[in-house]
Tab-separated table of C-alpha atoms in Angstrom:
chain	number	residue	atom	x	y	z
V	77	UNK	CA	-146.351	-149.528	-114.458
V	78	UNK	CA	-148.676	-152.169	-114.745
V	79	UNK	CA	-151.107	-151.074	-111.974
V	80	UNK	CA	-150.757	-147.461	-113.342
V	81	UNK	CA	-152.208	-148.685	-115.790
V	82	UNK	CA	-154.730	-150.693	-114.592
V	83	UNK	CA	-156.019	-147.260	-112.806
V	84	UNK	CA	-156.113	-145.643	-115.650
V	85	UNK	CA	-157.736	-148.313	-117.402
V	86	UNK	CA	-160.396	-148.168	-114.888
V	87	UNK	CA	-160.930	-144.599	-115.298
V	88	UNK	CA	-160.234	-143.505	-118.904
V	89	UNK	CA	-160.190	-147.193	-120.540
V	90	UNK	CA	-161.521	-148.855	-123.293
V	91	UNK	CA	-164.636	-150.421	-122.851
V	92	UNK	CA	-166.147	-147.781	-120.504
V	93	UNK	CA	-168.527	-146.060	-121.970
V	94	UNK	CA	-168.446	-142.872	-119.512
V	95	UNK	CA	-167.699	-139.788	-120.783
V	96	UNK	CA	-163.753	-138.960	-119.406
V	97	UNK	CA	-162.298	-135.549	-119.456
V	98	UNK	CA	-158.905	-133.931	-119.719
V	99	UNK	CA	-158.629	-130.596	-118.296
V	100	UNK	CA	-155.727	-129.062	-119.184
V	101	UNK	CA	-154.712	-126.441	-116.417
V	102	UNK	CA	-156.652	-127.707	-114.041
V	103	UNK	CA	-156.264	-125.566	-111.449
V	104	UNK	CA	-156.714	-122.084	-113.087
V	105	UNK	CA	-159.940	-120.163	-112.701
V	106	UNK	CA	-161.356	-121.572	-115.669
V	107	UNK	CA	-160.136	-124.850	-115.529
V	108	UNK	CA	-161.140	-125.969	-111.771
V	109	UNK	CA	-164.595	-124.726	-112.278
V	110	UNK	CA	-164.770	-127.018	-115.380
V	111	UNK	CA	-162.870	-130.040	-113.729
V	112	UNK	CA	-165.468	-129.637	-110.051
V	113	UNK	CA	-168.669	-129.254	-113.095
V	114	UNK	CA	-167.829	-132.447	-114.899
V	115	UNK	CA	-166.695	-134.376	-111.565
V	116	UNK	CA	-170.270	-133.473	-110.541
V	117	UNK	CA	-171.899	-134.754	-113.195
V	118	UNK	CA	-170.217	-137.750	-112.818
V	119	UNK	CA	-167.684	-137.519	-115.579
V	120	UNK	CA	-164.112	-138.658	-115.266
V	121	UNK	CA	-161.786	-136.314	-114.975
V	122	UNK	CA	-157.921	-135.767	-115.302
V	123	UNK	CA	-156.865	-132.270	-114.401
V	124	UNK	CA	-153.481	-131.482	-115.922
V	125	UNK	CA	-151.292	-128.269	-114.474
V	126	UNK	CA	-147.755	-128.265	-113.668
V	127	UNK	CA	-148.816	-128.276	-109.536
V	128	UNK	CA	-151.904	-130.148	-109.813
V	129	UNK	CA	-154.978	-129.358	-106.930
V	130	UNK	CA	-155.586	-132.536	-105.081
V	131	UNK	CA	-159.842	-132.767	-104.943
V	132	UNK	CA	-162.316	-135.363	-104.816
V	133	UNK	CA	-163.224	-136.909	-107.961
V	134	UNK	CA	-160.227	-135.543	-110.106
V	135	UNK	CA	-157.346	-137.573	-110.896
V	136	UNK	CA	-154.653	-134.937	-110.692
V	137	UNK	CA	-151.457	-135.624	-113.464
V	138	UNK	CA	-148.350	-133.092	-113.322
V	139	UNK	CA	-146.647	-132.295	-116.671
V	140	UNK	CA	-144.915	-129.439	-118.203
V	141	UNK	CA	-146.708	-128.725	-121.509
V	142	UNK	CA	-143.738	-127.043	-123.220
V	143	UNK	CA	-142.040	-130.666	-123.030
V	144	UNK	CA	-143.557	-133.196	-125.142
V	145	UNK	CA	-141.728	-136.323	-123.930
V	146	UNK	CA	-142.288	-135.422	-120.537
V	147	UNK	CA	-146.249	-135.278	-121.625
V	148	UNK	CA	-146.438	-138.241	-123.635
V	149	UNK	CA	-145.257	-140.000	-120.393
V	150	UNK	CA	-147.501	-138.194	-118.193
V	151	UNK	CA	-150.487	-139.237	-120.684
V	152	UNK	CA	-149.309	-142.326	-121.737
V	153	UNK	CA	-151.972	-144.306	-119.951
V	154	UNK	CA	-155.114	-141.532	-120.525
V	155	UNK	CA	-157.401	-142.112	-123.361
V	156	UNK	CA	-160.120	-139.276	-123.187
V	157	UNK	CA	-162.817	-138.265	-124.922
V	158	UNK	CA	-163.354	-134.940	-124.708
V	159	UNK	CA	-159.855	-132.230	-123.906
V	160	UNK	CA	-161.053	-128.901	-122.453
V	161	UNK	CA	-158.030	-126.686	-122.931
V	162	UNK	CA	-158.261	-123.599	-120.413
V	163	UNK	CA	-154.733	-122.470	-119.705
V	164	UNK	CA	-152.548	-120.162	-121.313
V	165	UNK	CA	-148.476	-118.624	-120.202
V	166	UNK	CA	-147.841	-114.991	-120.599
V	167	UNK	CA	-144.636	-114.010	-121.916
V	168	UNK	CA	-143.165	-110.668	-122.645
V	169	UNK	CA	-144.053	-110.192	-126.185
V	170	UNK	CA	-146.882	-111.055	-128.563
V	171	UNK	CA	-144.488	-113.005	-130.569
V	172	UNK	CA	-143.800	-115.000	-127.961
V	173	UNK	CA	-147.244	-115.773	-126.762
V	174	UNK	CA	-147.751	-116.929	-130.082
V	175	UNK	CA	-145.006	-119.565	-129.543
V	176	UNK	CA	-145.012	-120.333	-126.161
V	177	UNK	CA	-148.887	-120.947	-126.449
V	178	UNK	CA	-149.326	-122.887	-130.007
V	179	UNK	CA	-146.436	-125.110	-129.161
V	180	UNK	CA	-148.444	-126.078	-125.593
V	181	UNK	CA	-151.367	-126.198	-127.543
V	182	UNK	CA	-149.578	-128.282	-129.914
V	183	UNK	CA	-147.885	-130.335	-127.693
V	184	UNK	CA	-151.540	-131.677	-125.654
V	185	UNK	CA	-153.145	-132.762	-129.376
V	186	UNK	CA	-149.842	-134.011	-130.402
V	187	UNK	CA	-149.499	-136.265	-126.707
V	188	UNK	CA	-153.967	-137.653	-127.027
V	189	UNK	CA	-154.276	-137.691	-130.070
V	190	UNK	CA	-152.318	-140.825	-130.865
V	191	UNK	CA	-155.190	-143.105	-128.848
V	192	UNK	CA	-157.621	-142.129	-131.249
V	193	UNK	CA	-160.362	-141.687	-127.961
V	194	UNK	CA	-160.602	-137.244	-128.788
V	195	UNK	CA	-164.136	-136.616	-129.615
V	196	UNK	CA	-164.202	-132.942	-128.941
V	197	UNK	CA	-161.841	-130.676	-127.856
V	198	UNK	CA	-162.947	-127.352	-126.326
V	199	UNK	CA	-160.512	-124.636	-126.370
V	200	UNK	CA	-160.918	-121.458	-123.988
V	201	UNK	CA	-159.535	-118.065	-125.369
V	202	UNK	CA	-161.391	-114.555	-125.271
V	203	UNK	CA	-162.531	-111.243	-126.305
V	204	UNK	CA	-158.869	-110.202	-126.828
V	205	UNK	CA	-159.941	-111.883	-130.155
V	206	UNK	CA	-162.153	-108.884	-131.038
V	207	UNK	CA	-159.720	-106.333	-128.929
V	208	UNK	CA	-156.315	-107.401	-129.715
V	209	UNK	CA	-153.282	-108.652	-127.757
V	210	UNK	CA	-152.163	-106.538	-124.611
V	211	UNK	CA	-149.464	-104.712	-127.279
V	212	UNK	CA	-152.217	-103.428	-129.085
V	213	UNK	CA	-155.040	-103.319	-127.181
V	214	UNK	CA	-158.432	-101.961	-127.866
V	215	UNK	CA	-155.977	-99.833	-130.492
V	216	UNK	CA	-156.740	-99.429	-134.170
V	217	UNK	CA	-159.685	-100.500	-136.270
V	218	UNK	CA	-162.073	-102.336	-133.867
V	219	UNK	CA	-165.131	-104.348	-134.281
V	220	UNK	CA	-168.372	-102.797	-133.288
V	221	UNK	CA	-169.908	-103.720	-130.518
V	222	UNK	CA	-171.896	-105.598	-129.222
V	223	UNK	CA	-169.196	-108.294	-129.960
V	224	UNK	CA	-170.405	-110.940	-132.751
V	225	UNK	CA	-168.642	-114.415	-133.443
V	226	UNK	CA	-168.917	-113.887	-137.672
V	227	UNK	CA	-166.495	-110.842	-137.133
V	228	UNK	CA	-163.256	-111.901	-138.597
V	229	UNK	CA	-159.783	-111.767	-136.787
V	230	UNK	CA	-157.735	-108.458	-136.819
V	231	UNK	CA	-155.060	-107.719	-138.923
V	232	UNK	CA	-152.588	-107.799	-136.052
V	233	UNK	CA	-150.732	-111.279	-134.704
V	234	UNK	CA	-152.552	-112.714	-131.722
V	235	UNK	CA	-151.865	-116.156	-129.832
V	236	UNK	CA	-155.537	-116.918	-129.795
V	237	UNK	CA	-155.644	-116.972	-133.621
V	238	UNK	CA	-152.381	-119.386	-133.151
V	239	UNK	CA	-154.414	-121.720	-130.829
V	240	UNK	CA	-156.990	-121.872	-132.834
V	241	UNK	CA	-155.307	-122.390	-136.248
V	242	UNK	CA	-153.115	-125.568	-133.854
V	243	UNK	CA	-156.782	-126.846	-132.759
V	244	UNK	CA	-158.139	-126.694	-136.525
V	245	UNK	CA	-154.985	-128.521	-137.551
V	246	UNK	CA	-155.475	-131.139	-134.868
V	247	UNK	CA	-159.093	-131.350	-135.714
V	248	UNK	CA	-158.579	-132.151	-139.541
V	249	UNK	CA	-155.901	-134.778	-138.855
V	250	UNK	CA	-157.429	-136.614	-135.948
V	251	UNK	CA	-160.843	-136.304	-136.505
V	252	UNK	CA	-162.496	-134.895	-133.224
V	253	UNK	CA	-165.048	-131.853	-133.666
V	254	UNK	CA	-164.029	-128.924	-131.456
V	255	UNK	CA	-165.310	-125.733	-129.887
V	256	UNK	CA	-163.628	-122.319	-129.193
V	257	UNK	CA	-165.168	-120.224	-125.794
V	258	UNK	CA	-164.796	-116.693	-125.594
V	259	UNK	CA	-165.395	-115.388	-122.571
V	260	UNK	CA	-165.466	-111.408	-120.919
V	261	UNK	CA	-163.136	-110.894	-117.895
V	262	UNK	CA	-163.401	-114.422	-115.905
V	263	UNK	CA	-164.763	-114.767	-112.261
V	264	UNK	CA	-163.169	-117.021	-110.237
V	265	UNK	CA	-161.148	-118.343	-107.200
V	266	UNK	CA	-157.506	-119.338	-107.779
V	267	UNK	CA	-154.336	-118.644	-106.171
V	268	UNK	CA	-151.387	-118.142	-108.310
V	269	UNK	CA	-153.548	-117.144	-111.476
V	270	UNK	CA	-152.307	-114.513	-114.037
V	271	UNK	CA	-155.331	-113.080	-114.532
V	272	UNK	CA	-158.158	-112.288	-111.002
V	273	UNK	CA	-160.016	-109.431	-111.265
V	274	UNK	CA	-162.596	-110.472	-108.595
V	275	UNK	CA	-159.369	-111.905	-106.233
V	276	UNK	CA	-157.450	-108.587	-107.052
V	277	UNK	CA	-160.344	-106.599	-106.426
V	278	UNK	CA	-161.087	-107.997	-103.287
V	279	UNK	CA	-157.601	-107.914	-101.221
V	280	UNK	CA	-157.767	-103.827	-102.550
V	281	UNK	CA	-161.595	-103.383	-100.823
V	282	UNK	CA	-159.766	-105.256	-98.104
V	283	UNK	CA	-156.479	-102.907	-97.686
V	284	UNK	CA	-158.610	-99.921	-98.204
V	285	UNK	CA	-160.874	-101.251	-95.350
V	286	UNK	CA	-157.787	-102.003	-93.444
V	287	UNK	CA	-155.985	-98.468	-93.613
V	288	UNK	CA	-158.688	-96.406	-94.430
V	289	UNK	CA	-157.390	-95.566	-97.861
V	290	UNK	CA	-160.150	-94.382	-100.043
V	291	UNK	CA	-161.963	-97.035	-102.375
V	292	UNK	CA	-161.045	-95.250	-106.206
V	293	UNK	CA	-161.730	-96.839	-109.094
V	294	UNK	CA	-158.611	-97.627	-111.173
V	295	UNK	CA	-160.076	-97.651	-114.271
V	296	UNK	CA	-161.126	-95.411	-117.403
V	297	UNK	CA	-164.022	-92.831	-117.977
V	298	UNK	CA	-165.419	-95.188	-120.726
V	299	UNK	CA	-165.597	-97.856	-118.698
V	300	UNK	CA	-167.226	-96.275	-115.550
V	301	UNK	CA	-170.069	-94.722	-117.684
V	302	UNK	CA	-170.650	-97.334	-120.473
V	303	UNK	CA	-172.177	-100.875	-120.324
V	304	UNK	CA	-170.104	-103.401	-119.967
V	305	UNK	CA	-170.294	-107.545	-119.268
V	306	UNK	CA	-168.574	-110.234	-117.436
V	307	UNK	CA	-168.240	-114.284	-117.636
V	308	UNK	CA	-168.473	-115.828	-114.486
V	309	UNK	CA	-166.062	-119.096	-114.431
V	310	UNK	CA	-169.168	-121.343	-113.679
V	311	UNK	CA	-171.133	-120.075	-116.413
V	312	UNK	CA	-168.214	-120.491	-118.778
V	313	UNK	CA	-167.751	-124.388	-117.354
V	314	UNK	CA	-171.552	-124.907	-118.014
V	315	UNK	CA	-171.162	-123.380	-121.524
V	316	UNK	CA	-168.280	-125.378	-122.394
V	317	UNK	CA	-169.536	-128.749	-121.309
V	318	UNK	CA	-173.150	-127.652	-123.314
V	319	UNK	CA	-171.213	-127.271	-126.269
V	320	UNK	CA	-168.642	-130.577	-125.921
V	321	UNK	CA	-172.205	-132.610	-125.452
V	322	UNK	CA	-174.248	-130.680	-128.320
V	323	UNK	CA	-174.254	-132.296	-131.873
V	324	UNK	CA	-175.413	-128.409	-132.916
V	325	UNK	CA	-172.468	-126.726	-131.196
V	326	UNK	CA	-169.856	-128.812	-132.991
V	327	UNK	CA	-167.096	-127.107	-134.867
V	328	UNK	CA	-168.454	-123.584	-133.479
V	329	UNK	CA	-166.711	-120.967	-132.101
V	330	UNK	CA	-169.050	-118.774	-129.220
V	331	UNK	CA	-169.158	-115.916	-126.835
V	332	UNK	CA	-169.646	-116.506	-123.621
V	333	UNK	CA	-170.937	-113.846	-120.863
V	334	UNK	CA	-173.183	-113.835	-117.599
V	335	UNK	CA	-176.243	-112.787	-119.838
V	336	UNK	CA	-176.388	-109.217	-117.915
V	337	UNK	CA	-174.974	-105.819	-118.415
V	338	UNK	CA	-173.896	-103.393	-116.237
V	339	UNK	CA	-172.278	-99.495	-116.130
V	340	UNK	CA	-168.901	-100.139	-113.723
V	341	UNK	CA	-170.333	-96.778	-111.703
V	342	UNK	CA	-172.960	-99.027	-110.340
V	343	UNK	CA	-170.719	-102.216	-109.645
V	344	UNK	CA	-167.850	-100.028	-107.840
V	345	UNK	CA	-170.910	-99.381	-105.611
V	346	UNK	CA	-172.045	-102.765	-105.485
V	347	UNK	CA	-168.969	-103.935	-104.295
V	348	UNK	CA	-168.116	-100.962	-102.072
V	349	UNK	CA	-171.221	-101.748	-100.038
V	350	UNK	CA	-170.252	-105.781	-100.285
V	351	UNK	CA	-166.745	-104.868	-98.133
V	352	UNK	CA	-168.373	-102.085	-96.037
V	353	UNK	CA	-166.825	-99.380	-97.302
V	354	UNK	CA	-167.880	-96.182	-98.963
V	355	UNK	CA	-166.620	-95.515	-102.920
V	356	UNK	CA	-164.815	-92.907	-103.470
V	357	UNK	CA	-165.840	-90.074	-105.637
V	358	UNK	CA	-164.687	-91.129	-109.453
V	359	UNK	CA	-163.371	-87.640	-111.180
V	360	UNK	CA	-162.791	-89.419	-114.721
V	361	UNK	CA	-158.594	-89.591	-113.816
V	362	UNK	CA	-157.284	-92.911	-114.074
V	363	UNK	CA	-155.807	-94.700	-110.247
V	364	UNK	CA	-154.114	-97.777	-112.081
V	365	UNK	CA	-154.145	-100.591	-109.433
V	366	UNK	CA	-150.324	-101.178	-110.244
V	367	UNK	CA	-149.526	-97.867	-108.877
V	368	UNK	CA	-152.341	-97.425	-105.808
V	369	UNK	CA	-151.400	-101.258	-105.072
V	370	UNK	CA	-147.474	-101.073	-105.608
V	371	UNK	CA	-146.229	-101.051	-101.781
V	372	UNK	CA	-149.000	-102.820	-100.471
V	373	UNK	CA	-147.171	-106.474	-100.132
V	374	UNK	CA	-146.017	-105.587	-96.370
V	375	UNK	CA	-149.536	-104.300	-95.380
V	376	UNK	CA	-150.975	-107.687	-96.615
V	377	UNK	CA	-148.195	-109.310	-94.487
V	378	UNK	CA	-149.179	-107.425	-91.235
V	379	UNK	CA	-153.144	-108.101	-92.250
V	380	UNK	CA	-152.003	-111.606	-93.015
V	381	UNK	CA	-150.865	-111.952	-89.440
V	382	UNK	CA	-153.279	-109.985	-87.507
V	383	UNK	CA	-156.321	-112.254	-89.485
V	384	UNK	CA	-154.129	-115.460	-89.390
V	385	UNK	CA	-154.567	-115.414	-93.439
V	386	UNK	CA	-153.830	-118.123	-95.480
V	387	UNK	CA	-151.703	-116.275	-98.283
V	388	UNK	CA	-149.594	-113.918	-96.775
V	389	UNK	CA	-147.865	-113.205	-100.420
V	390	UNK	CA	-149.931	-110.407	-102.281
V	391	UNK	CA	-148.494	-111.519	-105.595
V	392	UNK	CA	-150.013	-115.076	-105.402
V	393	UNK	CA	-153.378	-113.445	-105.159
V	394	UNK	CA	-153.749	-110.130	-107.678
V	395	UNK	CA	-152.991	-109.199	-111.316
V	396	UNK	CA	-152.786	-105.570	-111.018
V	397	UNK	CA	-151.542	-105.378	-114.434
V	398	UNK	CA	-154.787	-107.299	-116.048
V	399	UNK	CA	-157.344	-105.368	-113.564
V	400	UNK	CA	-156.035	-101.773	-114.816
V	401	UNK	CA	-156.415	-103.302	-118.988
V	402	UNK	CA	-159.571	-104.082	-118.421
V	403	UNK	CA	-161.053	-101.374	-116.588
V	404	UNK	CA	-158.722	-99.003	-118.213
V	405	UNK	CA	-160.122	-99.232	-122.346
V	406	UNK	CA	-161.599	-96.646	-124.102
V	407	UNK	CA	-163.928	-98.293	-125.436
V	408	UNK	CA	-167.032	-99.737	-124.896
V	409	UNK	CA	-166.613	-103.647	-124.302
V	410	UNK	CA	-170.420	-106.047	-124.616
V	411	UNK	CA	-170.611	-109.051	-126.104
V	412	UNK	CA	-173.402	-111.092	-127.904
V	413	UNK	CA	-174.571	-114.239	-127.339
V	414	UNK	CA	-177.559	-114.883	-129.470
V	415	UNK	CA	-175.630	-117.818	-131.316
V	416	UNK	CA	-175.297	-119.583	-128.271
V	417	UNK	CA	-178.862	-119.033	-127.507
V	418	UNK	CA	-180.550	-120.218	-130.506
V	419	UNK	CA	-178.959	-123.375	-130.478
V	420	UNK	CA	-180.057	-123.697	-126.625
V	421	UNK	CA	-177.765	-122.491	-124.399
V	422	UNK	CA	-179.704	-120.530	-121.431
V	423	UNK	CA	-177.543	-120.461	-118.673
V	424	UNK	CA	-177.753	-117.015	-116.553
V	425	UNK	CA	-175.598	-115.438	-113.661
V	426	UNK	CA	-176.131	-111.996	-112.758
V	427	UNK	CA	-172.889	-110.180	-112.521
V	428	UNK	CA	-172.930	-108.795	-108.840
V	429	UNK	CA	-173.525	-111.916	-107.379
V	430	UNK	CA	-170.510	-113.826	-109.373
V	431	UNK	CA	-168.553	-111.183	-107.819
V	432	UNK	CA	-170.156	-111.856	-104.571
V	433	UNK	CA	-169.551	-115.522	-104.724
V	434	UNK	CA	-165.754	-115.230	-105.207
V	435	UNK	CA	-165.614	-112.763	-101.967
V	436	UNK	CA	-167.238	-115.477	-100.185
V	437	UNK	CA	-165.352	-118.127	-101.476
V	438	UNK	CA	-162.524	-115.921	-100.529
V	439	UNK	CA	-163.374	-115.253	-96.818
V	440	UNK	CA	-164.458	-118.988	-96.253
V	441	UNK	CA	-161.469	-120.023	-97.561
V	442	UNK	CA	-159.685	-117.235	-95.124
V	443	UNK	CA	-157.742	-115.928	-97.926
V	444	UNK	CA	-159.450	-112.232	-97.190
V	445	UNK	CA	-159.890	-110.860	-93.539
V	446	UNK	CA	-163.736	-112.449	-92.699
V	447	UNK	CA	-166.099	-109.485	-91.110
């Protein structure tokens, strides 16, 4: 125990004066692009999941948020300074993301906050704020758009207002300023995540390419012919480490998007021509991934084994489910971000190439066939 602690001392003790980092769900989409960011910029950083990534620069700690003695131990010997909370569990009701994900939530501020280190805690969550849980969503009386931070909650029970009411809580008692992000549908590369458009998207170009199958948009007529926006997982690490380090951005809550928009007609295209394949011809009918992608687990297996893949298991790299909710609203979804920059936030990544990125990351990483 005592040279446990002595590490940890070293890297999240008192006396140094260098900024340390928990990153809670640390290898999620969001939350390895924010542990790699602050690792580069020479934070230190703990990344917390229950299967921690191994990677340079992050000291990886395994813990099971939904048990607070287990947590306590695991963070007995951390003192950070800034918590960037990025994961979430889905469960089969609305009522039960709501306690499932306060009590995690609960459970992290309740396990640091006894060191008296917290400075700022930035909490993740997104536009399902303006659009409602899955149960209800994009149902009922909606927000305009473009999305706007000052527009209040819904009149509908939502786990992100639950975070966010455990965060405030946390806040007043402890006395650490916070910041809530909310992003658009996340870009990103990781395996086992809930929630992978780009991933999802890019083993169905890959089947279709594979068998021949045509390339046909899952989603809504809304959402092929009206603008739209995305948050790329990068820009949403840069945003949240702007506002964790920005006296301005304290106590704020933002939207967070690529800074582009774009009409899903052009972007099936985009990434039609990415995969080199042709689009298929979009009638306005609904192909929900879930159904087109439903006995597709022994095709990946056979492409798994003719391309020597790395994930031969379909389900450990799509979200059918999420892909079809998003592309499947009727409504237009764009977001503004004017708060974020007046106050000097000017990060940009075009859309496309976010997309782009992931397939790359993707074939280098031979978890899609390479050309």
């Amino acid at each position: 125990m005592r040279v446990v602690k002595v590490v940890a001392y070293i890297l999240f003790g008192v006396g140094n004066m260098k900024n340390q980092a928990l990153v809670v769900g640390a290898s999620g989409i969001i939350g390895s692009a924010v542990s790699h960011l602050l690792a580069e910029e020479h934070w230190a950083v703990a990344g917390l999941a229950r299967r921690p990534d191994v990677a340079a620069g992050i000291t990886p700690i395994s813990a099971d948020l939904l048990d607070p003695h287990q947590l306590k131990m695991a963070l007995a010997d951390i003192e950070p300074t800034h918590v960037f909370l990025t994961t979430w569990a889905r469960q089969s009701s609305e009522a039960e993301n709501i306690r499932v994900n306060a009590e995690m939530l609960r459970n992290v501020l309740d396990a640091v906050g006894r060191s008296g280190s917290v400075r700022h805690v930035a909490l993740s969550t997104g536009l399902k704020h303006y659009l409602g849980p899955f149960e209800a969503y994009g149902q009922g009386a909606l927000p305009q758009t473009p999305f706007r931070e000052e527009q209040g909650r819904l009149d509908v029970p939502n786990f992100y207002y639950a975070q966010e009411d455990e965060l405030f809580a946390a806040a007043k008692r402890d006395g650490f300023t916070w910041s809530v992000h909310r992003p658009h549908t996340v870009t990103g590369v990781a395996v086992g995540n809930a929630m992978n458009m780009a991933t999802t998207l890019a083993v169905y170009a890959s089947i279709c390419r594979f068998t021949g199958r045509p390339f046909r948009f899952p989603g809504s007529g809304v959402q092929w012919n009206s603008l739209t926006d995305m948050t790329d997982a990068g820009q949403l690490a840069r945003h949240m480490l702007w506002a964790a380090t920005t006296p301005a951005a304290a106590n704020e809550a933002f939207n967070v998007v690529n800074g582009d928009v774009f009409r899903w007609k052009w972007m099936w295209a985009r990434i039609a021509d990415w995969f080199g394949i042709a689009p298929a011809p979009f009638d306005g009918t609904p192909a929900p991934l879930e159904q087109q992608m439903a006995d597709d687990a022994d095709i990946w297996k056979d492409m798994s084994k003719q391309f020597h893949l790395a994930e031969p298991d379909i389900q450990r790299l799509i979200s059918p489910w999420h892909t079809d909710a998003d592309l499947g609203r009727p409504i237009e979804v764009v977001t503004d971000m004017s708060k974020s920059r007046k106050l000097g936030f000017l990060a940009y990544q075009p859309s496309d190439e976010a997309f782009f990125n992931v397939f790359e990351r993707l074939r280098s990483s031979n978890l899609i066939p390479r050309k």
